[in-house]
mmCIF file of C-alpha atoms in Angstrom:
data_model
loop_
_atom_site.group_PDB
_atom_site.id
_atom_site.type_symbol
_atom_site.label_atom_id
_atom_site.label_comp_id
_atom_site.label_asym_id
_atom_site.label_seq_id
_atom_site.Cartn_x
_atom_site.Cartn_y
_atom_site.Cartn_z
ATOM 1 C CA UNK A 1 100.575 98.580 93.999
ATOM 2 C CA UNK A 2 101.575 100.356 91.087
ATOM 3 C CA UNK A 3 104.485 99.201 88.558
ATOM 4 C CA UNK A 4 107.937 98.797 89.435
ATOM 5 C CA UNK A 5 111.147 99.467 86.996
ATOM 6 C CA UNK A 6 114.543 97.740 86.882
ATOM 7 C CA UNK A 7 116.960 97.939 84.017
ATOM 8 C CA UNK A 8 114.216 97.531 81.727
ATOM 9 C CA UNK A 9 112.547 95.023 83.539
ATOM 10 C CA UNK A 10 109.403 95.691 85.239
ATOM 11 C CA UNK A 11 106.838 94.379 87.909
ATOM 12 C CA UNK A 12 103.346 94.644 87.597
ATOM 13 C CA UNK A 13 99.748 94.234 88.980
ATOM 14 C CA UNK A 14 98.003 91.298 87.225
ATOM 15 C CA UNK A 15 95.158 91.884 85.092
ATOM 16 C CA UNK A 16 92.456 89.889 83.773
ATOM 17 C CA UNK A 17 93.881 89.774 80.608
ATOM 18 C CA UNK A 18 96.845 88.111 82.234
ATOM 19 C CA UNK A 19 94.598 85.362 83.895
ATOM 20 C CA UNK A 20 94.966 82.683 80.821
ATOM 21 C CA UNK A 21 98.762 83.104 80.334
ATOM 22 C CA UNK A 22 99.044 82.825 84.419
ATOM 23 C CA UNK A 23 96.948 79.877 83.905
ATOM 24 C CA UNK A 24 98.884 77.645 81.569
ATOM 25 C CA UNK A 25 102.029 78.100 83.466
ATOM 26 C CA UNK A 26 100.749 77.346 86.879
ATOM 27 C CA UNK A 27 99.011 73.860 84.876
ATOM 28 C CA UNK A 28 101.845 73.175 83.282
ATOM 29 C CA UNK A 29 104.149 70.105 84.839
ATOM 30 C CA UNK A 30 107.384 71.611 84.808
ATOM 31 C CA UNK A 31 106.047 74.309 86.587
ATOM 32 C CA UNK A 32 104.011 72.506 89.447
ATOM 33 C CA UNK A 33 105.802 69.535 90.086
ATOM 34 C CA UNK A 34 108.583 72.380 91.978
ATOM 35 C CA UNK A 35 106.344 73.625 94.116
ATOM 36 C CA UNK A 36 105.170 72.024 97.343
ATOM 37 C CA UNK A 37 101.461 71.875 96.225
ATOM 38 C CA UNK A 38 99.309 71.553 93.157
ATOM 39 C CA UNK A 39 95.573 71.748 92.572
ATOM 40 C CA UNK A 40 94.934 72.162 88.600
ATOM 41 C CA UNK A 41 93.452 75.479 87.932
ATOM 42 C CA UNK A 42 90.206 75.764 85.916
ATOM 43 C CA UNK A 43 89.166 79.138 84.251
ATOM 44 C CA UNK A 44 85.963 79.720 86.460
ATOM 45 C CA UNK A 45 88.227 79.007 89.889
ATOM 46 C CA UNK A 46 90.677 81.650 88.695
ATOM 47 C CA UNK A 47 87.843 84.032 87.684
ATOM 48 C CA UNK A 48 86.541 83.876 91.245
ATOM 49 C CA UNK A 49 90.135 83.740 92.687
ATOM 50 C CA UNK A 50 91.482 87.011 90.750
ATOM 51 C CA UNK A 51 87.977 88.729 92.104
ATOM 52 C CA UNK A 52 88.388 87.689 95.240
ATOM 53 C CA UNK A 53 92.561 88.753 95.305
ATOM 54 C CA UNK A 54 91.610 92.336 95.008
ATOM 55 C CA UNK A 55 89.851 92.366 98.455
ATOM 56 C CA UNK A 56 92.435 91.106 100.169
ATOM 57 C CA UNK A 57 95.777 93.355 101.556
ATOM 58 C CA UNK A 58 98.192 90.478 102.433
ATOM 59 C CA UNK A 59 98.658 89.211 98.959
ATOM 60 C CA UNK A 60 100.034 90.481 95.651
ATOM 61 C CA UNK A 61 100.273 88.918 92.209
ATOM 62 C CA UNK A 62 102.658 90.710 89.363
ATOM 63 C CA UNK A 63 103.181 90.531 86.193
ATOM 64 C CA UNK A 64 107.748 89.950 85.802
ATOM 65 C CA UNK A 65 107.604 91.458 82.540
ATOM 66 C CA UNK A 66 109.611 93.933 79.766
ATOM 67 C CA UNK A 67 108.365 96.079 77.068
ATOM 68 C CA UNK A 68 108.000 93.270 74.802
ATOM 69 C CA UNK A 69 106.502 90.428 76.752
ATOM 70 C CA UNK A 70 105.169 89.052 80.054
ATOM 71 C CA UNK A 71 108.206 86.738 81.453
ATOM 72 C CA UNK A 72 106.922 85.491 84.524
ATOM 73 C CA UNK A 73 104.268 85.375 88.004
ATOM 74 C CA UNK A 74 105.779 86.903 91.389
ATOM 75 C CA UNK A 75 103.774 85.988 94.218
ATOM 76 C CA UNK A 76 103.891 87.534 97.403
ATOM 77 C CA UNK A 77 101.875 86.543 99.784
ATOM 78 C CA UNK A 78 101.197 85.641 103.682
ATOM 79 C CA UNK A 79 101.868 89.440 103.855
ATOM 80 C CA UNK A 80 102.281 90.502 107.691
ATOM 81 C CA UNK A 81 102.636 94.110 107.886
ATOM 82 C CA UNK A 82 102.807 93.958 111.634
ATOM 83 C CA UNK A 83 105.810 91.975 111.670
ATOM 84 C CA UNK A 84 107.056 93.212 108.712
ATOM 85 C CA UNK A 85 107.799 90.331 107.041
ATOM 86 C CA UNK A 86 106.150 88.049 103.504
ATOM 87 C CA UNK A 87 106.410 84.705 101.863
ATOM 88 C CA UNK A 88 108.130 85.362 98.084
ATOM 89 C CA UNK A 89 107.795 83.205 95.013
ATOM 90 C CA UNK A 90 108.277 83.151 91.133
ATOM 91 C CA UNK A 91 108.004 81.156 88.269
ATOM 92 C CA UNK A 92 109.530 82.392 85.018
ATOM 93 C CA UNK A 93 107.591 81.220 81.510
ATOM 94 C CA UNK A 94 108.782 77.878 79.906
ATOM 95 C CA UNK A 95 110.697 79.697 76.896
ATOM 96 C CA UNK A 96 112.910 81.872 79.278
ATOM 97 C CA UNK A 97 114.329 79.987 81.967
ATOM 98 C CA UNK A 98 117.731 79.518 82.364
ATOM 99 C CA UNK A 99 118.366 82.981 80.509
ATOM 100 C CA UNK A 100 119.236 84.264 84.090
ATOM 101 C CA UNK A 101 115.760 86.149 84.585
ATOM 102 C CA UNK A 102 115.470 84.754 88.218
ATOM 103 C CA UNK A 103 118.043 87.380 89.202
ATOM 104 C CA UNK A 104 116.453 90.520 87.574
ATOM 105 C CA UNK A 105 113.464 89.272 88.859
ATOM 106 C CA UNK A 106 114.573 88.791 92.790
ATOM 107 C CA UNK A 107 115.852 92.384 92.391
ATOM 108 C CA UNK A 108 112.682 93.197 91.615
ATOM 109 C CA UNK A 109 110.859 91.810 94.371
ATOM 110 C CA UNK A 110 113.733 92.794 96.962
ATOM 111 C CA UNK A 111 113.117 96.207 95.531
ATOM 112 C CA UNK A 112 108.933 95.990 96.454
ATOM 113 C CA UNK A 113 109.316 93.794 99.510
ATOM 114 C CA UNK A 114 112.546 96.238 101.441
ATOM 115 C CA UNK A 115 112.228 99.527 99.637
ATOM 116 C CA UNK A 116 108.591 99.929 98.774
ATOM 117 C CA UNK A 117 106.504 98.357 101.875
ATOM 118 C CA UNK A 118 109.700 98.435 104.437
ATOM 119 C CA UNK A 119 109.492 94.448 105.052
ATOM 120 C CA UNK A 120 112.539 93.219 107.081
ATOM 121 C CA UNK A 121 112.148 89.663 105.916
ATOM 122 C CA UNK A 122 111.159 88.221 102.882
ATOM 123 C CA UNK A 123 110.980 84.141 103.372
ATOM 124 C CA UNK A 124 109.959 81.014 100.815
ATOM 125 C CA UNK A 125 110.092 76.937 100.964
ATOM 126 C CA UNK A 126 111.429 75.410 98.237
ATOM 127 C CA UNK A 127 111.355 71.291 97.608
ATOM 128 C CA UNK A 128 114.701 69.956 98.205
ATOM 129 C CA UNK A 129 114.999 68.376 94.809
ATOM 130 C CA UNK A 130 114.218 71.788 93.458
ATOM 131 C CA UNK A 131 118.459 72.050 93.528
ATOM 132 C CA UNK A 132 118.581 75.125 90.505
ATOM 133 C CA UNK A 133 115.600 77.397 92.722
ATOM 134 C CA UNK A 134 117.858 76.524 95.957
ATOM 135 C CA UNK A 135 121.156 77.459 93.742
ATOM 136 C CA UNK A 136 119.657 81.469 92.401
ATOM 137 C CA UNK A 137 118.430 81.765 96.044
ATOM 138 C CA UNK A 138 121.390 81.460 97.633
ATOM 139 C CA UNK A 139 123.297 83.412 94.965
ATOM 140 C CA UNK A 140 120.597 86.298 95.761
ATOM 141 C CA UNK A 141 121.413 86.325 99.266
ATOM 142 C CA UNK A 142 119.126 84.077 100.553
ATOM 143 C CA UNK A 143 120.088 81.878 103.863
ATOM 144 C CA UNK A 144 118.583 78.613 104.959
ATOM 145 C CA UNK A 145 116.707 78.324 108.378
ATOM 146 C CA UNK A 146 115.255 75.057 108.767
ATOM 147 C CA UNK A 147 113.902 71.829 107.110
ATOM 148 C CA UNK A 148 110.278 71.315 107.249
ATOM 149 C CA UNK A 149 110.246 67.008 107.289
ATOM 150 C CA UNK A 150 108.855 65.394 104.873
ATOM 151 C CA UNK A 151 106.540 68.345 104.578
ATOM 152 C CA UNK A 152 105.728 67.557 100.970
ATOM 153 C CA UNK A 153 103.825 63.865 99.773
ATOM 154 C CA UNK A 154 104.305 63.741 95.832
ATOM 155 C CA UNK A 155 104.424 60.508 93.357
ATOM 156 C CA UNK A 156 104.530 57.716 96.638
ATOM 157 C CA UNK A 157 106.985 59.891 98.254
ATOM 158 C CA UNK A 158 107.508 62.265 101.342
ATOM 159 C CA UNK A 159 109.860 65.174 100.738
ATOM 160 C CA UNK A 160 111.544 67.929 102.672
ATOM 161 C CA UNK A 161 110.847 71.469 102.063
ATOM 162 C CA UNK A 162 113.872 73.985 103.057
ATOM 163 C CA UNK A 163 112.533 77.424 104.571
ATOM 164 C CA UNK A 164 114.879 80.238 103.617
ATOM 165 C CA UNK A 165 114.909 84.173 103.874
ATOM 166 C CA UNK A 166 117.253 87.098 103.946
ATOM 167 C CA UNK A 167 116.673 89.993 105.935
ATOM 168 C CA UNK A 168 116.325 93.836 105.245
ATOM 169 C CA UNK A 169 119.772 94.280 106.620
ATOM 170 C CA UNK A 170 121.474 91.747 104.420
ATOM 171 C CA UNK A 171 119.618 92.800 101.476
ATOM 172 C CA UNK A 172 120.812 96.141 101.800
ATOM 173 C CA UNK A 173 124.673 95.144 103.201
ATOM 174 C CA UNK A 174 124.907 92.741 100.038
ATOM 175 C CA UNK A 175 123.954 95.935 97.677
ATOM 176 C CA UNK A 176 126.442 98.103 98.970
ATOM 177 C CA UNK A 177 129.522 96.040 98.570
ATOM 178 C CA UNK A 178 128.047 95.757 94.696
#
């Protein structure tokens, strides 16, 4: 996939060069402990990983970044051309969160996900106590569609994951009343 443009804004392929940077944010706690799974990520497992990623056609990994700086890691993945539809994730870099980057970035990926490979549903789970992700999904159109129980085993604990999505034809009724 090549790079994608957005009011300055701009998504990427990763790199290698990218690997370490990817790295600390995926270690880091206040990244991890919002997503539904964690395994720490050593340097030689994403070496082999990133090698690996390039053989494979239903997953991408870009770069959420603007002329001066990388600003986050978009993840699409579980990629099902057939039935036109992917799993879609981000996490934006410690120092800009809350700066409203989320939304440029979900343009972004609505952009590559409906316009670019013609999915008609793009779909994540997010933890329940994850309340700010749940809030910038909904506000980017985003709908839920079920709970998946106690899905998630963290600190003693079982917790719910939500599944949302929005379709192609929301997506694209949402932009025109904008």
């Amino acid at each position: 996939m090549s790079q994608v443009n957005l009011n300055g804004y701009s998504l990427r392929p990763i790199e290698e060069k990218d690997l370490e940077w990817i790295r600390k944010l995926r270690n880091d706690e206040s990244t991890w402990s919002q997503l539904g799974t964690f395994k720490f990520i050593y340097e030689v497992t994403q070496k082999n990983w990133f090698k690996d990623l390039k053989k494979r056609d239903d997953s991408e990994y870009l770069v959420f970044c603007n002329s001066k700086s990388n600003l986050g890691l978009v993840r699409l993945t579980e990629i099902d051309r057939g039935n036109r539809s992917m799993c879609v994730g981000g996490d934006i870099i410690l120092e800009k969160r809350g700066k409203g980057l989320s939304k440029i970035m979900y343009r972004l990926i609505f952009k590559v996900g409906f316009d670019l490979l013609g999915m008609n549903r793009l779909w994540l789970n997010v933890l329940e106590t994850n309340k700010k992700a749940i809030y910038i999904y909904k506000k980017n159109g985003f709908r839920g569609e079920g709970i998946l129980r106690e899905a998630i085993y963290r600190n003693g604990k079982f917790y719910n994951y939500f599944l949302m999505s929005i379709l192609a034809k929301e997506y694209y009724q949402d932009n025109q009343n904008k």
